[in-house]
Amino acid sequence: MLKIEKDHSLIKYTTLKISSQADYFAVIKNKSELLEAIKFAKDNQQAIFVLGGGSNVLLTNRIKGLLIKNEIKGIQVVKKNKDTILVEASSGEIWSKFVSYTVENKLYGLENLFLIYGTVGAAPVQNIGAYGVELKDYFYQLQAIDFKSGKEKTFSITDCRFGYRDSIFKNKFKGKYFIYSVTLKLLSKPNFKLNYGSIGAALINKGIKKPTAIDVIKTIEEIRNSKLPNPFVLPNAGSFFKNPEVNLQIFKKLLQQYPDMPSFPVSRTKVKIPAGWLIEQVGLKGKKFGPVRMYEKQALILVNEGGASAKQVLNLVAKVKLAVKKKFGLDLSEEVNII
Ligand SMILES: Cc1cc2nc3c(=O)[nH]c(=O)nc-3n(C[C@H](O)[C@H](O)[C@H](O)COP(=O)(O)OP(=O)(O)OC[C@H]3O[C@@H](n4cnc5c(N)ncnc54)[C@H](O)[C@@H]3O)c2cc1C
């Protein structure tokens, strides 16, 4: 029988390590435990919250309801074609372990997404992305369970409405479904994307001209470890803000005032401006506010030296947003899920 605990502390379940509590808490390891948890919530009129690795959330309040910590595991190859392979992973699998599995089994495509923290089930929620690759590039479908009806539903790539760090699960269906498994369409031959960031240059520096998938993920690991704080050493939730997308006309005006302003093309009419650069320009990179600060090596990451409260985090978030708005007229929006 599923163990449901009352008044459970959540501090160790999120990488930002902010103190919080859940009215009810359960760790689930298979479908029958999930259905039991859903039934408990229904019978006791409790809302349900899902947590994977807790690497993209800020808990600001007590969770009034049942918090499900997802540990459902399993990976299987569903179908093999000549050029593509469908692989289904249960949502409680650790994302990086899953990427390692694909590399070991010569299934290609996910290399650039190596070392993103958290679980497979959270990956479609914000359409995880890194170094020019997004989950949607290899997404096939996902299975989810509706909290209200308990019924299973298949979501295609169109149903998920993926965007930049965005999907229907952050909007219309926020908190409505439990993502049970994710199926990806991977390649039987390598098609590495090495022209983004410093991956290509790092491989050449190492004298590697024809990289294997292992070379690529090792290089990604080295680059990430040199830039990003390890959340298990210095608590953080990765990029706190999204890079704002602006239309070209506005960008051209900004460039007249700030000729050094960096950008990445998004479409013929839009560019993305690195939020980390904006935060640095307003003087908030590395500046301490009690136990919290925007990280000195990557200003987009909010770090907690230890003991920070949700209020201290939210105060810094508000300061950053206000300063960027005042100087550049741009609105930053949070990438992290604030619950
Ligand atoms: C150091 C660091 C670097 C990072 N780098 C990147 C990066 O390069 N690119 C990137 O995209 N992200 C990055 N992230 C953010 C984070 O790793 C990803 O967003 C990841 O997918 C979150 O997974 P999680 O299991 O920890 O999700 P959680 O934080 O547990 O949950 C995130 C959201 O998804 C929901 N959710 C989780 N599981 C399910 C489920 N099974 N069904 C329904 N809803 C669910 C939760 O309710 C919550 O709203 C980084 C984080 C850190 C700490």
mmCIF file of C-alpha atoms and ligand atoms in Angstrom:
data_model
loop_
_atom_site.group_PDB
_atom_site.id
_atom_site.type_symbol
_atom_site.label_atom_id
_atom_site.label_comp_id
_atom_site.label_asym_id
_atom_site.label_seq_id
_atom_site.Cartn_x
_atom_site.Cartn_y
_atom_site.Cartn_z
ATOM 1 C CA MET A 1 0.000 0.000 0.000
ATOM 2 C CA LEU A 2 1.208 3.495 -0.879
ATOM 3 C CA LYS A 3 2.801 5.381 2.013
ATOM 4 C CA ILE A 4 1.330 8.878 2.307
ATOM 5 C CA GLU A 5 2.988 11.127 4.857
ATOM 6 C CA LYS A 6 1.494 14.206 6.499
ATOM 7 C CA ASP A 7 3.210 17.606 6.975
ATOM 8 C CA HIS A 8 6.310 16.585 5.086
ATOM 9 C CA SER A 9 9.371 18.853 4.731
ATOM 10 C CA LEU A 10 10.359 19.470 1.096
ATOM 11 C CA ILE A 11 13.717 21.212 1.560
ATOM 12 C CA LYS A 12 15.741 18.249 0.320
ATOM 13 C CA TYR A 13 13.604 17.700 -2.782
ATOM 14 C CA THR A 14 14.409 20.894 -4.702
ATOM 15 C CA THR A 15 17.830 21.984 -5.941
ATOM 16 C CA LEU A 16 17.268 25.567 -4.715
ATOM 17 C CA LYS A 17 16.942 24.172 -1.171
ATOM 18 C CA ILE A 18 14.221 26.524 0.017
ATOM 19 C CA SER A 19 12.332 25.428 3.096
ATOM 20 C CA SER A 20 8.727 24.378 2.461
ATOM 21 C CA GLN A 21 6.197 21.758 3.539
ATOM 22 C CA ALA A 22 3.496 19.656 1.903
ATOM 23 C CA ASP A 23 0.214 18.768 3.617
ATOM 24 C CA TYR A 24 0.579 15.262 2.130
ATOM 25 C CA PHE A 25 3.566 13.619 0.455
ATOM 26 C CA ALA A 26 4.086 10.344 -1.424
ATOM 27 C CA VAL A 27 6.905 8.806 -3.455
ATOM 28 C CA ILE A 28 5.512 6.782 -6.361
ATOM 29 C CA LYS A 29 7.418 4.039 -8.160
ATOM 30 C CA ASN A 30 4.809 2.519 -10.533
ATOM 31 C CA LYS A 31 1.428 3.091 -12.160
ATOM 32 C CA SER A 32 -0.647 1.414 -9.456
ATOM 33 C CA GLU A 33 0.939 3.694 -6.793
ATOM 34 C CA LEU A 34 0.211 6.676 -9.027
ATOM 35 C CA LEU A 35 -3.453 5.664 -9.374
ATOM 36 C CA GLU A 36 -3.642 5.090 -5.615
ATOM 37 C CA ALA A 37 -2.253 8.596 -5.022
ATOM 38 C CA ILE A 38 -4.774 10.105 -7.463
ATOM 39 C CA LYS A 39 -7.600 8.240 -5.702
ATOM 40 C CA PHE A 40 -6.405 9.464 -2.289
ATOM 41 C CA ALA A 41 -6.416 13.053 -3.530
ATOM 42 C CA LYS A 42 -9.878 12.657 -5.044
ATOM 43 C CA ASP A 43 -11.370 10.959 -1.952
ATOM 44 C CA ASN A 44 -9.892 13.619 0.337
ATOM 45 C CA GLN A 45 -10.498 16.563 -2.006
ATOM 46 C CA GLN A 46 -6.816 17.429 -2.184
ATOM 47 C CA ALA A 47 -5.042 19.144 -5.067
ATOM 48 C CA ILE A 48 -2.102 17.251 -6.621
ATOM 49 C CA PHE A 49 1.393 18.621 -7.297
ATOM 50 C CA VAL A 50 4.119 16.702 -9.131
ATOM 51 C CA LEU A 51 7.817 16.900 -8.434
ATOM 52 C CA GLY A 52 10.562 15.202 -10.428
ATOM 53 C CA GLY A 53 14.114 16.221 -9.566
ATOM 54 C CA GLY A 54 12.955 19.614 -8.232
ATOM 55 C CA SER A 55 15.554 21.388 -10.413
ATOM 56 C CA ASN A 56 13.181 23.861 -12.016
ATOM 57 C CA VAL A 57 10.923 24.952 -9.159
ATOM 58 C CA LEU A 58 10.774 27.553 -6.446
ATOM 59 C CA LEU A 59 8.390 26.568 -3.664
ATOM 60 C CA THR A 60 7.076 29.779 -2.168
ATOM 61 C CA ASN A 61 4.229 28.481 -0.075
ATOM 62 C CA ARG A 62 3.168 25.427 1.807
ATOM 63 C CA ILE A 63 1.812 22.859 -0.667
ATOM 64 C CA LYS A 64 -1.860 22.615 0.208
ATOM 65 C CA GLY A 65 -2.579 19.158 -1.119
ATOM 66 C CA LEU A 66 -0.716 15.985 -2.058
ATOM 67 C CA LEU A 67 2.801 16.277 -3.461
ATOM 68 C CA ILE A 68 3.799 13.306 -5.600
ATOM 69 C CA LYS A 69 7.528 12.662 -5.953
ATOM 70 C CA ASN A 70 7.918 10.751 -9.200
ATOM 71 C CA GLU A 71 10.297 7.777 -9.266
ATOM 72 C CA ILE A 72 8.687 5.627 -11.982
ATOM 73 C CA LYS A 73 11.506 3.969 -13.958
ATOM 74 C CA GLY A 74 11.867 2.014 -17.193
ATOM 75 C CA ILE A 75 13.263 2.422 -20.712
ATOM 76 C CA GLN A 76 12.282 0.398 -23.781
ATOM 77 C CA VAL A 77 12.884 0.459 -27.518
ATOM 78 C CA VAL A 78 9.414 0.503 -29.077
ATOM 79 C CA LYS A 79 10.132 0.390 -32.807
ATOM 80 C CA LYS A 80 13.159 0.248 -35.071
ATOM 81 C CA ASN A 81 13.109 1.585 -38.616
ATOM 82 C CA LYS A 82 16.048 1.947 -40.962
ATOM 83 C CA ASP A 83 16.978 5.489 -39.907
ATOM 84 C CA THR A 84 15.006 6.081 -36.728
ATOM 85 C CA ILE A 85 14.301 4.305 -33.442
ATOM 86 C CA LEU A 86 11.406 5.001 -31.098
ATOM 87 C CA VAL A 87 12.444 4.820 -27.439
ATOM 88 C CA GLU A 88 9.992 5.178 -24.564
ATOM 89 C CA ALA A 89 11.229 6.263 -21.134
ATOM 90 C CA SER A 90 9.158 6.347 -17.955
ATOM 91 C CA SER A 91 8.866 9.821 -16.523
ATOM 92 C CA GLY A 92 10.770 9.168 -13.274
ATOM 93 C CA GLU A 93 13.962 8.201 -15.129
ATOM 94 C CA ILE A 94 16.799 10.664 -14.521
ATOM 95 C CA TRP A 95 17.189 12.619 -17.771
ATOM 96 C CA SER A 96 21.000 12.479 -17.908
ATOM 97 C CA LYS A 97 21.001 8.735 -17.209
ATOM 98 C CA PHE A 98 18.553 8.333 -20.072
ATOM 99 C CA VAL A 99 20.855 10.328 -22.385
ATOM 100 C CA SER A 100 23.761 8.074 -21.290
ATOM 101 C CA TYR A 101 21.606 5.032 -22.135
ATOM 102 C CA THR A 102 20.964 6.395 -25.645
ATOM 103 C CA VAL A 103 24.668 7.060 -26.177
ATOM 104 C CA GLU A 104 25.653 3.568 -24.931
ATOM 105 C CA ASN A 105 23.069 2.029 -27.274
ATOM 106 C CA LYS A 106 24.086 4.066 -30.330
ATOM 107 C CA LEU A 107 20.820 5.991 -30.465
ATOM 108 C CA TYR A 108 21.658 9.500 -31.607
ATOM 109 C CA GLY A 109 20.214 12.981 -31.166
ATOM 110 C CA LEU A 110 20.169 13.848 -27.470
ATOM 111 C CA GLU A 111 23.919 14.419 -26.939
ATOM 112 C CA ASN A 112 23.674 18.221 -26.515
ATOM 113 C CA LEU A 113 21.023 17.783 -23.814
ATOM 114 C CA PHE A 114 23.390 15.779 -21.597
ATOM 115 C CA LEU A 115 23.720 16.898 -17.954
ATOM 116 C CA ILE A 116 20.451 18.795 -17.807
ATOM 117 C CA TYR A 117 19.218 17.973 -14.329
ATOM 118 C CA GLY A 118 15.897 16.410 -13.450
ATOM 119 C CA THR A 119 13.610 13.732 -14.820
ATOM 120 C CA VAL A 120 12.355 12.598 -18.213
ATOM 121 C CA GLY A 121 8.772 13.592 -17.285
ATOM 122 C CA ALA A 122 9.687 17.235 -16.720
ATOM 123 C CA ALA A 123 11.607 17.516 -20.002
ATOM 124 C CA PRO A 124 8.505 18.189 -22.157
ATOM 125 C CA VAL A 125 7.016 20.545 -19.551
ATOM 126 C CA GLN A 126 9.484 23.255 -20.486
ATOM 127 C CA ASN A 127 10.784 21.702 -23.736
ATOM 128 C CA ILE A 128 14.319 21.518 -22.325
ATOM 129 C CA GLY A 129 17.048 22.830 -24.553
ATOM 130 C CA ALA A 130 20.779 23.416 -24.701
ATOM 131 C CA TYR A 131 23.456 24.113 -27.313
ATOM 132 C CA GLY A 132 21.028 24.506 -30.223
ATOM 133 C CA VAL A 133 18.934 21.379 -29.529
ATOM 134 C CA GLU A 134 15.508 21.203 -27.904
ATOM 135 C CA LEU A 135 13.505 18.213 -26.726
ATOM 136 C CA LYS A 136 10.916 18.901 -29.445
ATOM 137 C CA ASP A 137 13.536 18.131 -32.131
ATOM 138 C CA TYR A 138 13.416 14.439 -31.142
ATOM 139 C CA PHE A 139 9.987 14.227 -29.504
ATOM 140 C CA TYR A 140 7.508 11.640 -30.794
ATOM 141 C CA GLN A 141 4.699 11.471 -28.217
ATOM 142 C CA LEU A 142 3.959 11.232 -24.512
ATOM 143 C CA GLN A 143 1.469 9.391 -22.332
ATOM 144 C CA ALA A 144 -0.194 11.353 -19.567
ATOM 145 C CA ILE A 145 -2.831 10.672 -16.963
ATOM 146 C CA ASP A 146 -5.604 13.176 -16.367
ATOM 147 C CA PHE A 147 -5.845 13.915 -12.641
ATOM 148 C CA LYS A 148 -9.574 14.568 -12.878
ATOM 149 C CA SER A 149 -10.727 11.496 -14.799
ATOM 150 C CA GLY A 150 -7.783 9.155 -14.099
ATOM 151 C CA LYS A 151 -7.780 8.395 -17.848
ATOM 152 C CA GLU A 152 -4.706 8.058 -20.035
ATOM 153 C CA LYS A 153 -4.163 10.367 -23.022
ATOM 154 C CA THR A 154 -1.550 10.420 -25.780
ATOM 155 C CA PHE A 155 -0.109 13.820 -26.664
ATOM 156 C CA SER A 156 1.492 14.275 -30.088
ATOM 157 C CA ILE A 157 4.090 16.955 -30.795
ATOM 158 C CA THR A 158 1.306 19.271 -32.030
ATOM 159 C CA ASP A 159 -0.795 18.645 -28.899
ATOM 160 C CA CYS A 160 2.142 19.658 -26.683
ATOM 161 C CA ARG A 161 2.417 23.140 -28.286
ATOM 162 C CA PHE A 162 6.132 23.357 -27.637
ATOM 163 C CA GLY A 163 7.777 26.770 -27.591
ATOM 164 C CA TYR A 164 10.962 28.250 -26.157
ATOM 165 C CA ARG A 165 11.084 26.685 -22.650
ATOM 166 C CA ASP A 166 7.364 26.276 -22.949
ATOM 167 C CA SER A 167 4.555 23.788 -23.606
ATOM 168 C CA ILE A 168 0.861 23.305 -22.982
ATOM 169 C CA PHE A 169 1.817 21.798 -19.576
ATOM 170 C CA LYS A 170 3.031 25.228 -18.425
ATOM 171 C CA ASN A 171 -0.142 26.900 -19.678
ATOM 172 C CA LYS A 172 -3.622 25.469 -20.382
ATOM 173 C CA PHE A 173 -2.871 22.063 -18.830
ATOM 174 C CA LYS A 174 -0.713 23.296 -15.949
ATOM 175 C CA GLY A 175 -1.249 20.963 -13.009
ATOM 176 C CA LYS A 176 -3.879 18.936 -14.899
ATOM 177 C CA TYR A 177 -1.881 15.905 -16.076
ATOM 178 C CA PHE A 178 0.736 13.514 -14.802
ATOM 179 C CA ILE A 179 3.223 12.829 -17.623
ATOM 180 C CA TYR A 180 3.727 9.099 -17.387
ATOM 181 C CA SER A 181 6.156 8.331 -20.215
ATOM 182 C CA VAL A 182 7.878 10.112 -23.079
ATOM 183 C CA THR A 183 8.678 8.545 -26.471
ATOM 184 C CA LEU A 184 11.495 9.994 -28.532
ATOM 185 C CA LYS A 185 12.351 9.423 -32.175
ATOM 186 C CA LEU A 186 16.119 8.991 -32.247
ATOM 187 C CA LEU A 187 18.526 8.466 -35.110
ATOM 188 C CA SER A 188 20.414 5.319 -36.023
ATOM 189 C CA LYS A 189 23.326 7.401 -37.343
ATOM 190 C CA PRO A 190 25.020 10.417 -35.742
ATOM 191 C CA ASN A 191 23.948 13.903 -36.739
ATOM 192 C CA PHE A 192 25.843 15.993 -34.188
ATOM 193 C CA LYS A 193 25.157 19.719 -33.814
ATOM 194 C CA LEU A 194 28.548 21.138 -32.961
ATOM 195 C CA ASN A 195 28.286 24.655 -34.312
ATOM 196 C CA TYR A 196 26.560 26.112 -31.266
ATOM 197 C CA GLY A 197 28.441 27.733 -28.364
ATOM 198 C CA SER A 198 31.933 26.398 -27.842
ATOM 199 C CA ILE A 199 31.386 22.668 -28.513
ATOM 200 C CA GLY A 200 33.065 22.534 -31.938
ATOM 201 C CA ALA A 201 36.009 24.659 -30.786
ATOM 202 C CA ALA A 202 36.483 22.570 -27.629
ATOM 203 C CA LEU A 203 36.589 19.352 -29.683
ATOM 204 C CA ILE A 204 39.141 20.833 -32.085
ATOM 205 C CA ASN A 205 41.245 22.010 -29.117
ATOM 206 C CA LYS A 206 41.313 18.411 -27.942
ATOM 207 C CA GLY A 207 42.481 17.331 -31.410
ATOM 208 C CA ILE A 208 39.212 15.486 -32.125
ATOM 209 C CA LYS A 209 38.207 15.838 -35.777
ATOM 210 C CA LYS A 210 35.648 13.037 -36.048
ATOM 211 C CA PRO A 211 33.920 12.948 -32.653
ATOM 212 C CA THR A 212 31.949 10.022 -31.294
ATOM 213 C CA ALA A 213 28.812 10.562 -29.204
ATOM 214 C CA ILE A 214 30.929 9.903 -26.096
ATOM 215 C CA ASP A 215 33.361 12.661 -27.160
ATOM 216 C CA VAL A 216 30.419 15.037 -27.567
ATOM 217 C CA ILE A 217 28.816 14.341 -24.178
ATOM 218 C CA LYS A 218 32.189 14.490 -22.390
ATOM 219 C CA THR A 219 32.851 17.879 -23.988
ATOM 220 C CA ILE A 220 29.384 19.115 -23.022
ATOM 221 C CA GLU A 221 30.064 17.922 -19.474
ATOM 222 C CA GLU A 222 33.360 19.844 -19.336
ATOM 223 C CA ILE A 223 31.796 23.034 -20.729
ATOM 224 C CA ARG A 224 28.811 22.863 -18.370
ATOM 225 C CA ASN A 225 30.964 22.083 -15.328
ATOM 226 C CA SER A 226 33.208 25.061 -16.074
ATOM 227 C CA LYS A 227 30.280 27.513 -16.302
ATOM 228 C CA LEU A 228 27.385 26.271 -14.212
ATOM 229 C CA PRO A 229 27.277 25.832 -10.448
ATOM 230 C CA ASN A 230 26.648 22.261 -9.313
ATOM 231 C CA PRO A 231 23.269 22.512 -7.552
ATOM 232 C CA PHE A 232 24.337 19.863 -5.039
ATOM 233 C CA VAL A 233 27.214 22.138 -3.945
ATOM 234 C CA LEU A 234 25.694 25.594 -4.489
ATOM 235 C CA PRO A 235 21.878 25.369 -4.551
ATOM 236 C CA ASN A 236 20.256 26.805 -7.703
ATOM 237 C CA ALA A 237 17.587 26.005 -10.288
ATOM 238 C CA GLY A 238 19.541 26.688 -13.479
ATOM 239 C CA SER A 239 18.589 29.717 -15.557
ATOM 240 C CA PHE A 240 16.091 31.658 -13.502
ATOM 241 C CA PHE A 241 14.859 33.792 -16.422
ATOM 242 C CA LYS A 242 14.191 33.184 -20.097
ATOM 243 C CA ASN A 243 16.139 35.162 -22.680
ATOM 244 C CA PRO A 244 13.688 37.833 -23.853
ATOM 245 C CA GLU A 245 12.602 37.653 -27.489
ATOM 246 C CA VAL A 246 12.222 41.041 -29.157
ATOM 247 C CA ASN A 247 11.261 42.071 -32.655
ATOM 248 C CA LEU A 248 13.976 43.359 -34.952
ATOM 249 C CA GLN A 249 12.781 46.957 -34.957
ATOM 250 C CA ILE A 250 13.025 47.222 -31.179
ATOM 251 C CA PHE A 251 16.378 45.451 -31.247
ATOM 252 C CA LYS A 252 17.777 47.899 -33.813
ATOM 253 C CA LYS A 253 16.755 50.819 -31.577
ATOM 254 C CA LEU A 254 18.402 49.164 -28.581
ATOM 255 C CA LEU A 255 21.567 48.581 -30.622
ATOM 256 C CA GLN A 256 21.859 52.315 -31.318
ATOM 257 C CA GLN A 257 21.997 52.901 -27.583
ATOM 258 C CA TYR A 258 23.917 49.741 -26.646
ATOM 259 C CA PRO A 259 26.114 48.758 -29.614
ATOM 260 C CA ASP A 260 27.620 45.788 -27.705
ATOM 261 C CA MET A 261 24.242 44.173 -27.030
ATOM 262 C CA PRO A 262 24.508 40.479 -28.032
ATOM 263 C CA SER A 263 21.653 38.600 -29.743
ATOM 264 C CA PHE A 264 20.684 35.274 -31.326
ATOM 265 C CA PRO A 265 18.350 35.065 -34.315
ATOM 266 C CA VAL A 266 14.988 33.390 -33.609
ATOM 267 C CA SER A 267 13.184 34.071 -36.879
ATOM 268 C CA ARG A 268 13.298 36.633 -39.669
ATOM 269 C CA THR A 269 11.561 39.137 -37.427
ATOM 270 C CA LYS A 270 12.761 38.253 -33.937
ATOM 271 C CA VAL A 271 15.978 37.929 -31.931
ATOM 272 C CA LYS A 272 16.731 36.667 -28.444
ATOM 273 C CA ILE A 273 18.810 38.813 -26.108
ATOM 274 C CA PRO A 274 20.802 36.914 -23.456
ATOM 275 C CA ALA A 275 19.179 37.738 -20.116
ATOM 276 C CA GLY A 276 22.513 37.067 -18.378
ATOM 277 C CA TRP A 277 24.067 39.984 -20.295
ATOM 278 C CA LEU A 278 21.166 42.278 -19.335
ATOM 279 C CA ILE A 279 21.546 41.326 -15.665
ATOM 280 C CA GLU A 280 25.286 41.996 -15.824
ATOM 281 C CA GLN A 281 24.687 45.421 -17.414
ATOM 282 C CA VAL A 282 22.386 46.507 -14.564
ATOM 283 C CA GLY A 283 25.149 45.671 -12.080
ATOM 284 C CA LEU A 284 23.466 42.722 -10.411
ATOM 285 C CA LYS A 285 25.893 39.975 -11.465
ATOM 286 C CA GLY A 286 27.502 38.544 -8.335
ATOM 287 C CA LYS A 287 25.982 41.189 -6.032
ATOM 288 C CA LYS A 288 24.925 39.618 -2.745
ATOM 289 C CA PHE A 289 21.565 40.135 -1.090
ATOM 290 C CA GLY A 290 21.875 38.122 2.118
ATOM 291 C CA PRO A 291 22.281 34.481 1.101
ATOM 292 C CA VAL A 292 21.135 34.967 -2.517
ATOM 293 C CA ARG A 293 22.844 36.403 -5.607
ATOM 294 C CA MET A 294 22.931 36.122 -9.380
ATOM 295 C CA TYR A 295 25.902 33.819 -9.995
ATOM 296 C CA GLU A 296 29.195 35.560 -10.803
ATOM 297 C CA LYS A 297 30.119 33.198 -13.682
ATOM 298 C CA GLN A 298 26.621 33.148 -15.256
ATOM 299 C CA ALA A 299 24.307 35.965 -14.172
ATOM 300 C CA LEU A 300 21.189 34.115 -15.303
ATOM 301 C CA ILE A 301 21.469 31.663 -12.421
ATOM 302 C CA LEU A 302 20.169 32.611 -9.007
ATOM 303 C CA VAL A 303 22.141 30.851 -6.281
ATOM 304 C CA ASN A 304 21.372 30.234 -2.624
ATOM 305 C CA GLU A 305 24.441 30.141 -0.374
ATOM 306 C CA GLY A 306 22.294 28.371 2.189
ATOM 307 C CA GLY A 307 19.356 29.164 4.395
ATOM 308 C CA ALA A 308 17.597 31.520 1.964
ATOM 309 C CA SER A 309 13.850 31.960 2.261
ATOM 310 C CA ALA A 310 11.454 32.071 -0.692
ATOM 311 C CA LYS A 311 10.869 35.743 0.171
ATOM 312 C CA GLN A 312 14.580 36.554 -0.224
ATOM 313 C CA VAL A 313 14.593 34.811 -3.610
ATOM 314 C CA LEU A 314 11.446 36.626 -4.765
ATOM 315 C CA ASN A 315 12.886 39.993 -3.629
ATOM 316 C CA LEU A 316 15.980 39.459 -5.775
ATOM 317 C CA VAL A 317 13.837 38.307 -8.708
ATOM 318 C CA ALA A 318 11.777 41.508 -8.422
ATOM 319 C CA LYS A 319 14.954 43.649 -8.208
ATOM 320 C CA VAL A 320 16.388 42.056 -11.358
ATOM 321 C CA LYS A 321 13.153 42.470 -13.316
ATOM 322 C CA LEU A 322 12.754 46.101 -12.263
ATOM 323 C CA ALA A 323 16.358 47.042 -13.055
ATOM 324 C CA VAL A 324 16.234 45.429 -16.531
ATOM 325 C CA LYS A 325 12.890 47.054 -17.295
ATOM 326 C CA LYS A 326 14.174 50.466 -16.170
ATOM 327 C CA LYS A 327 17.415 50.365 -18.171
ATOM 328 C CA PHE A 328 16.334 48.504 -21.329
ATOM 329 C CA GLY A 329 12.525 48.619 -21.294
ATOM 330 C CA LEU A 330 12.517 44.804 -21.526
ATOM 331 C CA ASP A 331 10.389 42.407 -19.480
ATOM 332 C CA LEU A 332 12.122 39.341 -18.101
ATOM 333 C CA SER A 333 9.949 36.321 -17.422
ATOM 334 C CA GLU A 334 10.801 33.457 -15.135
ATOM 335 C CA GLU A 335 11.872 30.111 -16.560
ATOM 336 C CA VAL A 336 11.637 28.501 -13.111
ATOM 337 C CA ASN A 337 8.176 27.303 -12.029
ATOM 338 C CA ILE A 338 7.095 29.355 -9.028
ATOM 339 C CA ILE A 339 4.673 27.317 -6.943
HETATM 340 C C1 LIG B 1 22.462 23.727 -12.909
HETATM 341 C C2 LIG B 1 21.231 23.580 -13.762
HETATM 342 C C3 LIG B 1 21.328 23.673 -15.138
HETATM 343 C C4 LIG B 1 20.194 23.552 -15.942
HETATM 344 N N1 LIG B 1 20.345 23.631 -17.287
HETATM 345 C C5 LIG B 1 19.260 23.577 -18.087
HETATM 346 C C6 LIG B 1 19.405 23.661 -19.522
HETATM 347 O O1 LIG B 1 20.503 23.761 -20.051
HETATM 348 N N2 LIG B 1 18.276 23.609 -20.268
HETATM 349 C C7 LIG B 1 17.034 23.458 -19.714
HETATM 350 O O2 LIG B 1 16.062 23.403 -20.465
HETATM 351 N N3 LIG B 1 16.877 23.358 -18.369
HETATM 352 C C8 LIG B 1 17.942 23.421 -17.549
HETATM 353 N N4 LIG B 1 17.789 23.335 -16.184
HETATM 354 C C9 LIG B 1 16.428 23.263 -15.609
HETATM 355 C C10 LIG B 1 15.939 21.830 -15.266
HETATM 356 O O3 LIG B 1 17.020 20.948 -15.148
HETATM 357 C C11 LIG B 1 14.952 21.299 -16.310
HETATM 358 O O4 LIG B 1 13.864 22.188 -16.455
HETATM 359 C C12 LIG B 1 14.408 19.925 -15.952
HETATM 360 O O5 LIG B 1 13.632 19.414 -17.012
HETATM 361 C C13 LIG B 1 13.580 19.918 -14.670
HETATM 362 O O6 LIG B 1 13.365 18.570 -14.309
HETATM 363 P P1 LIG B 1 12.868 18.160 -12.864
HETATM 364 O O7 LIG B 1 12.524 16.708 -12.887
HETATM 365 O O8 LIG B 1 13.856 18.588 -11.847
HETATM 366 O O9 LIG B 1 11.542 19.024 -12.758
HETATM 367 P P2 LIG B 1 10.857 19.652 -11.451
HETATM 368 O O10 LIG B 1 11.665 20.847 -11.039
HETATM 369 O O11 LIG B 1 10.626 18.618 -10.430
HETATM 370 O O12 LIG B 1 9.484 20.131 -12.056
HETATM 371 C C14 LIG B 1 9.416 21.162 -13.016
HETATM 372 C C15 LIG B 1 7.951 21.364 -13.430
HETATM 373 O O13 LIG B 1 7.509 20.220 -14.152
HETATM 374 C C16 LIG B 1 6.385 19.615 -13.507
HETATM 375 N N5 LIG B 1 6.553 18.169 -13.642
HETATM 376 C C17 LIG B 1 7.646 17.448 -13.304
HETATM 377 N N6 LIG B 1 7.451 16.146 -13.596
HETATM 378 C C18 LIG B 1 6.197 16.038 -14.114
HETATM 379 C C19 LIG B 1 5.406 14.952 -14.583
HETATM 380 N N7 LIG B 1 5.853 13.696 -14.580
HETATM 381 N N8 LIG B 1 4.150 15.229 -15.035
HETATM 382 C C20 LIG B 1 3.668 16.484 -15.030
HETATM 383 N N9 LIG B 1 4.373 17.560 -14.599
HETATM 384 C C21 LIG B 1 5.617 17.345 -14.142
HETATM 385 C C22 LIG B 1 6.436 20.086 -12.075
HETATM 386 O O14 LIG B 1 5.167 20.081 -11.477
HETATM 387 C C23 LIG B 1 7.013 21.491 -12.230
HETATM 388 O O15 LIG B 1 5.997 22.399 -12.585
HETATM 389 C C24 LIG B 1 18.917 23.384 -15.347
HETATM 390 C C25 LIG B 1 18.811 23.261 -13.950
HETATM 391 C C26 LIG B 1 19.947 23.353 -13.162
HETATM 392 C C27 LIG B 1 19.808 23.219 -11.686
#
